[in-house]
C-alpha cells in the first residue's frame, strides 16, 4: 500500500489473476480511504463468473468507479486458449492450449495500445505459472511506465505425458533471476512464502 500511495496522479495498479477481487477490491477501498480516488485498479481475470462477482463486490463497497474489471487472461500472444486441469487443481501456463472456443487472452501492450489500460505504476501477478508470459506481453508497458512488480512464482519441474504440470517447487534466487533476465528486471526483494512453494518477489525494471 505504501508503494501504491506514492504513485503519480491518475496512475493505475494491475491485479492479474484477480480471482474474486480479494486483493483488488480491498486495495481500491484502502486507496479511497487514503484520498487516492484518482488511482485505477485493473482487476484482470479470465473467468467470466469471477469477474461478475468482482463487479458486485466493487459496487457493494462503493469503489465501482475505481475498479476496472477486464475479463481476459494475460499472455505473450493474443488468442483463445483452453486449460487442461491436472490433479493439483491448478491451471498453469503448460496447461493452456490454443482453442477457437477457449478463454480470451490478450497482451498487455495490445490493451494499452487500444486504450483499455492506461499508465501503470504497480503490478501484482498471481496467475499460476503465467507470470512470465504475462510480462512478456507487456514489454513496451514495462519500459515506458517502469512499474514495481510483485508476483508469486514457482518453476515447473514435472510434466506428464499430456504436457500438464503435475508438480512444481520454488526455484533458487539464481534460477529466478535467470528466468526473468530477458525482461531486464532486477530482483529488488523476495521471501519464500511459508505455506506455499512460492517466492514472493518484487522486481524493478532496469
PDB file of C-alpha atoms in Angstrom:
ATOM      1  CA  UNK A   1       0.000   0.000   0.000  1.00  0.00           C
ATOM      2  CA  UNK A   2       2.887   2.377   0.746  1.00  0.00           C
ATOM      3  CA  UNK A   3       4.243   1.884  -2.776  1.00  0.00           C
ATOM      4  CA  UNK A   4       0.849   2.456  -4.388  1.00  0.00           C
ATOM      5  CA  UNK A   5       0.114   5.602  -2.367  1.00  0.00           C
ATOM      6  CA  UNK A   6       3.281   7.138  -3.811  1.00  0.00           C
ATOM      7  CA  UNK A   7       2.170   6.683  -7.428  1.00  0.00           C
ATOM      8  CA  UNK A   8       1.599   9.809  -9.539  1.00  0.00           C
ATOM      9  CA  UNK A   9      -1.915  11.135 -10.030  1.00  0.00           C
ATOM     10  CA  UNK A  10      -4.012   9.156 -12.480  1.00  0.00           C
ATOM     11  CA  UNK A  11      -1.792   6.082 -12.401  1.00  0.00           C
ATOM     12  CA  UNK A  12      -3.027   2.510 -12.210  1.00  0.00           C
ATOM     13  CA  UNK A  13      -2.483  -0.812 -10.453  1.00  0.00           C
ATOM     14  CA  UNK A  14      -2.767  -4.168 -12.235  1.00  0.00           C
ATOM     15  CA  UNK A  15      -4.147  -7.132 -10.291  1.00  0.00           C
ATOM     16  CA  UNK A  16      -3.610 -10.074 -12.656  1.00  0.00           C
ATOM     17  CA  UNK A  17      -5.184 -13.351 -11.644  1.00  0.00           C
ATOM     18  CA  UNK A  18      -7.698 -11.261  -9.727  1.00  0.00           C
ATOM     19  CA  UNK A  19      -9.770 -14.337  -8.741  1.00  0.00           C
ATOM     20  CA  UNK A  20     -12.784 -12.906  -6.876  1.00  0.00           C
ATOM     21  CA  UNK A  21     -11.270  -9.498  -6.217  1.00  0.00           C
ATOM     22  CA  UNK A  22      -9.905 -10.407  -2.798  1.00  0.00           C
ATOM     23  CA  UNK A  23      -6.835  -8.250  -3.471  1.00  0.00           C
ATOM     24  CA  UNK A  24      -8.086  -5.617  -5.903  1.00  0.00           C
ATOM     25  CA  UNK A  25     -11.302  -4.562  -4.149  1.00  0.00           C
ATOM     26  CA  UNK A  26      -9.772  -4.152  -0.648  1.00  0.00           C
ATOM     27  CA  UNK A  27      -6.906  -2.221  -2.244  1.00  0.00           C
ATOM     28  CA  UNK A  28      -9.305   0.131  -4.010  1.00  0.00           C
ATOM     29  CA  UNK A  29     -11.204   0.628  -0.744  1.00  0.00           C
ATOM     30  CA  UNK A  30      -7.974   1.393   1.146  1.00  0.00           C
ATOM     31  CA  UNK A  31      -6.906   3.867  -1.546  1.00  0.00           C
ATOM     32  CA  UNK A  32     -10.282   5.581  -1.372  1.00  0.00           C
ATOM     33  CA  UNK A  33      -9.994   5.961   2.401  1.00  0.00           C
ATOM     34  CA  UNK A  34      -6.498   7.435   1.904  1.00  0.00           C
ATOM     35  CA  UNK A  35      -7.848  10.023  -0.515  1.00  0.00           C
ATOM     36  CA  UNK A  36      -6.494   8.393  -3.694  1.00  0.00           C
ATOM     37  CA  UNK A  37      -9.664   8.031  -5.756  1.00  0.00           C
ATOM     38  CA  UNK A  38      -7.596   9.050  -8.795  1.00  0.00           C
ATOM     39  CA  UNK A  39      -5.875   5.649  -8.937  1.00  0.00           C
ATOM     40  CA  UNK A  40      -7.438   2.862 -11.024  1.00  0.00           C
ATOM     41  CA  UNK A  41      -7.242  -0.795 -10.027  1.00  0.00           C
ATOM     42  CA  UNK A  42      -7.372  -3.079 -13.070  1.00  0.00           C
ATOM     43  CA  UNK A  43      -8.705  -6.493 -12.000  1.00  0.00           C
ATOM     44  CA  UNK A  44      -7.753  -8.911 -14.785  1.00  0.00           C
ATOM     45  CA  UNK A  45      -9.296 -12.383 -14.650  1.00  0.00           C
ATOM     46  CA  UNK A  46     -10.226 -14.827 -17.474  1.00  0.00           C
ATOM     47  CA  UNK A  47     -13.185 -16.428 -15.647  1.00  0.00           C
ATOM     48  CA  UNK A  48     -16.374 -14.509 -16.503  1.00  0.00           C
ATOM     49  CA  UNK A  49     -18.261 -15.604 -13.373  1.00  0.00           C
ATOM     50  CA  UNK A  50     -15.448 -14.371 -11.137  1.00  0.00           C
ATOM     51  CA  UNK A  51     -15.398 -11.053 -12.987  1.00  0.00           C
ATOM     52  CA  UNK A  52     -19.110 -10.626 -12.349  1.00  0.00           C
ATOM     53  CA  UNK A  53     -18.503 -11.292  -8.647  1.00  0.00           C
ATOM     54  CA  UNK A  54     -15.716  -8.673  -8.571  1.00  0.00           C
ATOM     55  CA  UNK A  55     -18.088  -6.098 -10.091  1.00  0.00           C
ATOM     56  CA  UNK A  56     -20.691  -6.860  -7.418  1.00  0.00           C
ATOM     57  CA  UNK A  57     -18.126  -6.602  -4.633  1.00  0.00           C
ATOM     58  CA  UNK A  58     -16.798  -3.309  -6.001  1.00  0.00           C
ATOM     59  CA  UNK A  59     -20.330  -1.912  -6.113  1.00  0.00           C
ATOM     60  CA  UNK A  60     -21.148  -3.200  -2.605  1.00  0.00           C
ATOM     61  CA  UNK A  61     -18.034  -1.455  -1.245  1.00  0.00           C
ATOM     62  CA  UNK A  62     -18.597   1.779  -3.150  1.00  0.00           C
ATOM     63  CA  UNK A  63     -15.447   1.522  -5.279  1.00  0.00           C
ATOM     64  CA  UNK A  64     -17.012   0.685  -8.640  1.00  0.00           C
ATOM     65  CA  UNK A  65     -15.575   3.882 -10.128  1.00  0.00           C
ATOM     66  CA  UNK A  66     -12.039   2.909  -9.107  1.00  0.00           C
ATOM     67  CA  UNK A  67     -12.113  -0.777 -10.114  1.00  0.00           C
ATOM     68  CA  UNK A  68     -11.981  -1.715 -13.781  1.00  0.00           C
ATOM     69  CA  UNK A  69     -12.714  -5.399 -14.383  1.00  0.00           C
ATOM     70  CA  UNK A  70     -11.192  -6.920 -17.524  1.00  0.00           C
ATOM     71  CA  UNK A  71     -12.373 -10.426 -18.382  1.00  0.00           C
ATOM     72  CA  UNK A  72      -9.285 -11.795 -20.135  1.00  0.00           C
ATOM     73  CA  UNK A  73      -6.128 -13.684 -19.276  1.00  0.00           C
ATOM     74  CA  UNK A  74      -2.695 -12.169 -19.848  1.00  0.00           C
ATOM     75  CA  UNK A  75      -0.175 -13.844 -22.114  1.00  0.00           C
ATOM     76  CA  UNK A  76       2.666 -13.154 -24.553  1.00  0.00           C
ATOM     77  CA  UNK A  77       0.271 -13.517 -27.503  1.00  0.00           C
ATOM     78  CA  UNK A  78      -3.328 -12.621 -28.297  1.00  0.00           C
ATOM     79  CA  UNK A  79      -5.693 -15.533 -28.822  1.00  0.00           C
ATOM     80  CA  UNK A  80      -8.062 -18.028 -27.280  1.00  0.00           C
ATOM     81  CA  UNK A  81      -6.843 -20.899 -25.146  1.00  0.00           C
ATOM     82  CA  UNK A  82      -8.368 -23.733 -23.151  1.00  0.00           C
ATOM     83  CA  UNK A  83      -6.934 -25.190 -19.947  1.00  0.00           C
ATOM     84  CA  UNK A  84      -6.416 -28.863 -19.170  1.00  0.00           C
ATOM     85  CA  UNK A  85      -6.950 -29.354 -15.449  1.00  0.00           C
ATOM     86  CA  UNK A  86      -4.476 -31.537 -13.590  1.00  0.00           C
ATOM     87  CA  UNK A  87      -4.758 -33.462 -10.346  1.00  0.00           C
ATOM     88  CA  UNK A  88      -3.489 -30.499  -8.307  1.00  0.00           C
ATOM     89  CA  UNK A  89      -6.360 -28.275  -9.430  1.00  0.00           C
ATOM     90  CA  UNK A  90      -4.061 -25.612 -10.864  1.00  0.00           C
ATOM     91  CA  UNK A  91      -4.198 -24.166 -14.348  1.00  0.00           C
ATOM     92  CA  UNK A  92      -0.693 -23.051 -15.230  1.00  0.00           C
ATOM     93  CA  UNK A  93       0.962 -21.992 -18.473  1.00  0.00           C
ATOM     94  CA  UNK A  94       1.917 -25.526 -19.509  1.00  0.00           C
ATOM     95  CA  UNK A  95      -1.771 -26.446 -19.398  1.00  0.00           C
ATOM     96  CA  UNK A  96      -3.167 -23.772 -21.719  1.00  0.00           C
ATOM     97  CA  UNK A  97      -3.605 -24.846 -25.340  1.00  0.00           C
ATOM     98  CA  UNK A  98      -4.898 -22.842 -28.366  1.00  0.00           C
ATOM     99  CA  UNK A  99      -8.621 -23.433 -28.986  1.00  0.00           C
ATOM    100  CA  UNK A 100     -11.160 -21.489 -31.030  1.00  0.00           C
ATOM    101  CA  UNK A 101     -13.735 -21.605 -28.223  1.00  0.00           C
ATOM    102  CA  UNK A 102     -11.284 -21.149 -25.364  1.00  0.00           C
ATOM    103  CA  UNK A 103     -10.801 -18.271 -22.938  1.00  0.00           C
ATOM    104  CA  UNK A 104      -9.645 -14.961 -24.387  1.00  0.00           C
ATOM    105  CA  UNK A 105      -6.041 -13.984 -23.669  1.00  0.00           C
ATOM    106  CA  UNK A 106      -4.544 -10.599 -24.520  1.00  0.00           C
ATOM    107  CA  UNK A 107      -1.145  -8.950 -24.420  1.00  0.00           C
ATOM    108  CA  UNK A 108      -0.781  -6.018 -22.032  1.00  0.00           C
ATOM    109  CA  UNK A 109       0.773  -3.969 -24.841  1.00  0.00           C
ATOM    110  CA  UNK A 110      -2.249  -4.674 -27.063  1.00  0.00           C
ATOM    111  CA  UNK A 111      -4.671  -3.412 -24.416  1.00  0.00           C
ATOM    112  CA  UNK A 112      -2.520  -0.345 -23.763  1.00  0.00           C
ATOM    113  CA  UNK A 113      -2.499   0.471 -27.482  1.00  0.00           C
ATOM    114  CA  UNK A 114      -6.304   0.141 -27.542  1.00  0.00           C
ATOM    115  CA  UNK A 115      -6.695   2.415 -24.506  1.00  0.00           C
ATOM    116  CA  UNK A 116      -8.137  -0.356 -22.306  1.00  0.00           C
ATOM    117  CA  UNK A 117      -5.291   0.127 -19.822  1.00  0.00           C
ATOM    118  CA  UNK A 118      -3.626   3.462 -19.066  1.00  0.00           C
ATOM    119  CA  UNK A 119      -0.465   4.304 -17.159  1.00  0.00           C
ATOM    120  CA  UNK A 120       0.566   1.655 -14.643  1.00  0.00           C
ATOM    121  CA  UNK A 121       2.803   2.124 -11.619  1.00  0.00           C
ATOM    122  CA  UNK A 122       2.329  -1.149  -9.732  1.00  0.00           C
ATOM    123  CA  UNK A 123       1.606  -4.736 -10.764  1.00  0.00           C
ATOM    124  CA  UNK A 124       0.553  -7.737  -8.667  1.00  0.00           C
ATOM    125  CA  UNK A 125       0.586 -11.061 -10.520  1.00  0.00           C
ATOM    126  CA  UNK A 126      -0.624 -14.422  -9.251  1.00  0.00           C
ATOM    127  CA  UNK A 127      -1.538 -16.259 -12.437  1.00  0.00           C
ATOM    128  CA  UNK A 128      -0.449 -19.884 -11.990  1.00  0.00           C
ATOM    129  CA  UNK A 129       2.811 -20.173 -13.961  1.00  0.00           C
ATOM    130  CA  UNK A 130       1.699 -17.486 -16.455  1.00  0.00           C
ATOM    131  CA  UNK A 131       3.609 -14.634 -14.797  1.00  0.00           C
ATOM    132  CA  UNK A 132       6.494 -14.599 -17.255  1.00  0.00           C
ATOM    133  CA  UNK A 133       4.171 -14.866 -20.268  1.00  0.00           C
ATOM    134  CA  UNK A 134       2.067 -12.008 -18.920  1.00  0.00           C
ATOM    135  CA  UNK A 135       5.132  -9.786 -18.572  1.00  0.00           C
ATOM    136  CA  UNK A 136       6.497 -10.763 -21.994  1.00  0.00           C
ATOM    137  CA  UNK A 137       3.255  -9.444 -23.473  1.00  0.00           C
ATOM    138  CA  UNK A 138       3.846  -6.058 -21.819  1.00  0.00           C
ATOM    139  CA  UNK A 139       7.448  -5.205 -22.705  1.00  0.00           C
ATOM    140  CA  UNK A 140       6.539  -1.752 -24.040  1.00  0.00           C
ATOM    141  CA  UNK A 141       4.486  -1.023 -20.924  1.00  0.00           C
ATOM    142  CA  UNK A 142       7.336  -2.101 -18.646  1.00  0.00           C
ATOM    143  CA  UNK A 143       9.841   0.095 -20.449  1.00  0.00           C
ATOM    144  CA  UNK A 144       7.530   3.112 -20.580  1.00  0.00           C
ATOM    145  CA  UNK A 145       6.000   3.043 -17.090  1.00  0.00           C
ATOM    146  CA  UNK A 146       8.714   1.161 -15.156  1.00  0.00           C
ATOM    147  CA  UNK A 147       6.213  -0.229 -12.611  1.00  0.00           C
ATOM    148  CA  UNK A 148       7.104  -2.019  -9.409  1.00  0.00           C
ATOM    149  CA  UNK A 149       6.150  -5.678  -9.926  1.00  0.00           C
ATOM    150  CA  UNK A 150       5.237  -8.130  -7.183  1.00  0.00           C
ATOM    151  CA  UNK A 151       4.489 -11.735  -8.079  1.00  0.00           C
ATOM    152  CA  UNK A 152       4.299 -15.279  -6.830  1.00  0.00           C
ATOM    153  CA  UNK A 153       6.492 -17.572  -8.870  1.00  0.00           C
ATOM    154  CA  UNK A 154       7.223 -21.281  -8.983  1.00  0.00           C
ATOM    155  CA  UNK A 155       9.320 -23.144 -11.537  1.00  0.00           C
ATOM    156  CA  UNK A 156       7.519 -26.157 -13.111  1.00  0.00           C
ATOM    157  CA  UNK A 157       9.560 -29.313 -12.508  1.00  0.00           C
ATOM    158  CA  UNK A 158       7.494 -32.242 -13.706  1.00  0.00           C
ATOM    159  CA  UNK A 159       5.230 -32.597 -16.738  1.00  0.00           C
ATOM    160  CA  UNK A 160       3.078 -35.626 -17.528  1.00  0.00           C
ATOM    161  CA  UNK A 161       2.601 -37.282 -20.940  1.00  0.00           C
ATOM    162  CA  UNK A 162      -0.082 -34.732 -21.876  1.00  0.00           C
ATOM    163  CA  UNK A 163       2.233 -31.814 -21.151  1.00  0.00           C
ATOM    164  CA  UNK A 164       0.374 -30.966 -17.952  1.00  0.00           C
ATOM    165  CA  UNK A 165       2.253 -29.700 -14.906  1.00  0.00           C
ATOM    166  CA  UNK A 166       1.833 -32.190 -12.055  1.00  0.00           C
ATOM    167  CA  UNK A 167       4.311 -30.773  -9.580  1.00  0.00           C
ATOM    168  CA  UNK A 168       6.273 -27.594  -9.019  1.00  0.00           C
ATOM    169  CA  UNK A 169       8.693 -26.171  -6.496  1.00  0.00           C
ATOM    170  CA  UNK A 170      10.171 -22.805  -5.736  1.00  0.00           C
ATOM    171  CA  UNK A 171      13.422 -22.155  -7.598  1.00  0.00           C
ATOM    172  CA  UNK A 172      16.590 -20.709  -6.169  1.00  0.00           C
ATOM    173  CA  UNK A 173      17.203 -16.979  -6.312  1.00  0.00           C
ATOM    174  CA  UNK A 174      19.745 -17.608  -9.099  1.00  0.00           C
ATOM    175  CA  UNK A 175      17.116 -19.501 -11.143  1.00  0.00           C
ATOM    176  CA  UNK A 176      14.558 -16.765 -10.585  1.00  0.00           C
ATOM    177  CA  UNK A 177      16.937 -14.074 -11.773  1.00  0.00           C
ATOM    178  CA  UNK A 178      17.892 -16.105 -14.836  1.00  0.00           C
ATOM    179  CA  UNK A 179      14.240 -16.789 -15.657  1.00  0.00           C
ATOM    180  CA  UNK A 180      13.433 -13.077 -15.912  1.00  0.00           C
ATOM    181  CA  UNK A 181      16.755 -11.848 -17.280  1.00  0.00           C
ATOM    182  CA  UNK A 182      15.384 -11.262 -20.801  1.00  0.00           C
ATOM    183  CA  UNK A 183      12.788  -8.886 -19.341  1.00  0.00           C
ATOM    184  CA  UNK A 184      15.562  -6.750 -17.838  1.00  0.00           C
ATOM    185  CA  UNK A 185      14.039  -6.917 -14.363  1.00  0.00           C
ATOM    186  CA  UNK A 186      16.105  -6.610 -11.202  1.00  0.00           C
ATOM    187  CA  UNK A 187      15.102  -8.560  -8.102  1.00  0.00           C
ATOM    188  CA  UNK A 188      14.547  -5.849  -5.505  1.00  0.00           C
ATOM    189  CA  UNK A 189      13.281  -8.014  -2.655  1.00  0.00           C
ATOM    190  CA  UNK A 190      11.973 -11.527  -2.086  1.00  0.00           C
ATOM    191  CA  UNK A 191      10.958 -14.083   0.509  1.00  0.00           C
ATOM    192  CA  UNK A 192       9.788 -17.676   0.457  1.00  0.00           C
ATOM    193  CA  UNK A 193       6.098 -17.971   1.286  1.00  0.00           C
ATOM    194  CA  UNK A 194       5.717 -20.044   4.457  1.00  0.00           C
ATOM    195  CA  UNK A 195       2.735 -22.151   3.419  1.00  0.00           C
ATOM    196  CA  UNK A 196       3.400 -22.475  -0.333  1.00  0.00           C
ATOM    197  CA  UNK A 197       6.228 -23.487  -2.645  1.00  0.00           C
ATOM    198  CA  UNK A 198       6.435 -19.919  -3.880  1.00  0.00           C
ATOM    199  CA  UNK A 199       8.758 -16.978  -3.921  1.00  0.00           C
ATOM    200  CA  UNK A 200       7.048 -13.647  -3.392  1.00  0.00           C
ATOM    201  CA  UNK A 201       9.286 -11.348  -5.426  1.00  0.00           C
ATOM    202  CA  UNK A 202       9.460  -7.619  -6.013  1.00  0.00           C
ATOM    203  CA  UNK A 203      11.022  -6.600  -9.333  1.00  0.00           C
ATOM    204  CA  UNK A 204      12.177  -3.182 -10.503  1.00  0.00           C
ATOM    205  CA  UNK A 205      12.788  -2.648 -14.265  1.00  0.00           C
ATOM    206  CA  UNK A 206      16.367  -1.747 -15.139  1.00  0.00           C
TER     207      UNK A 206
END
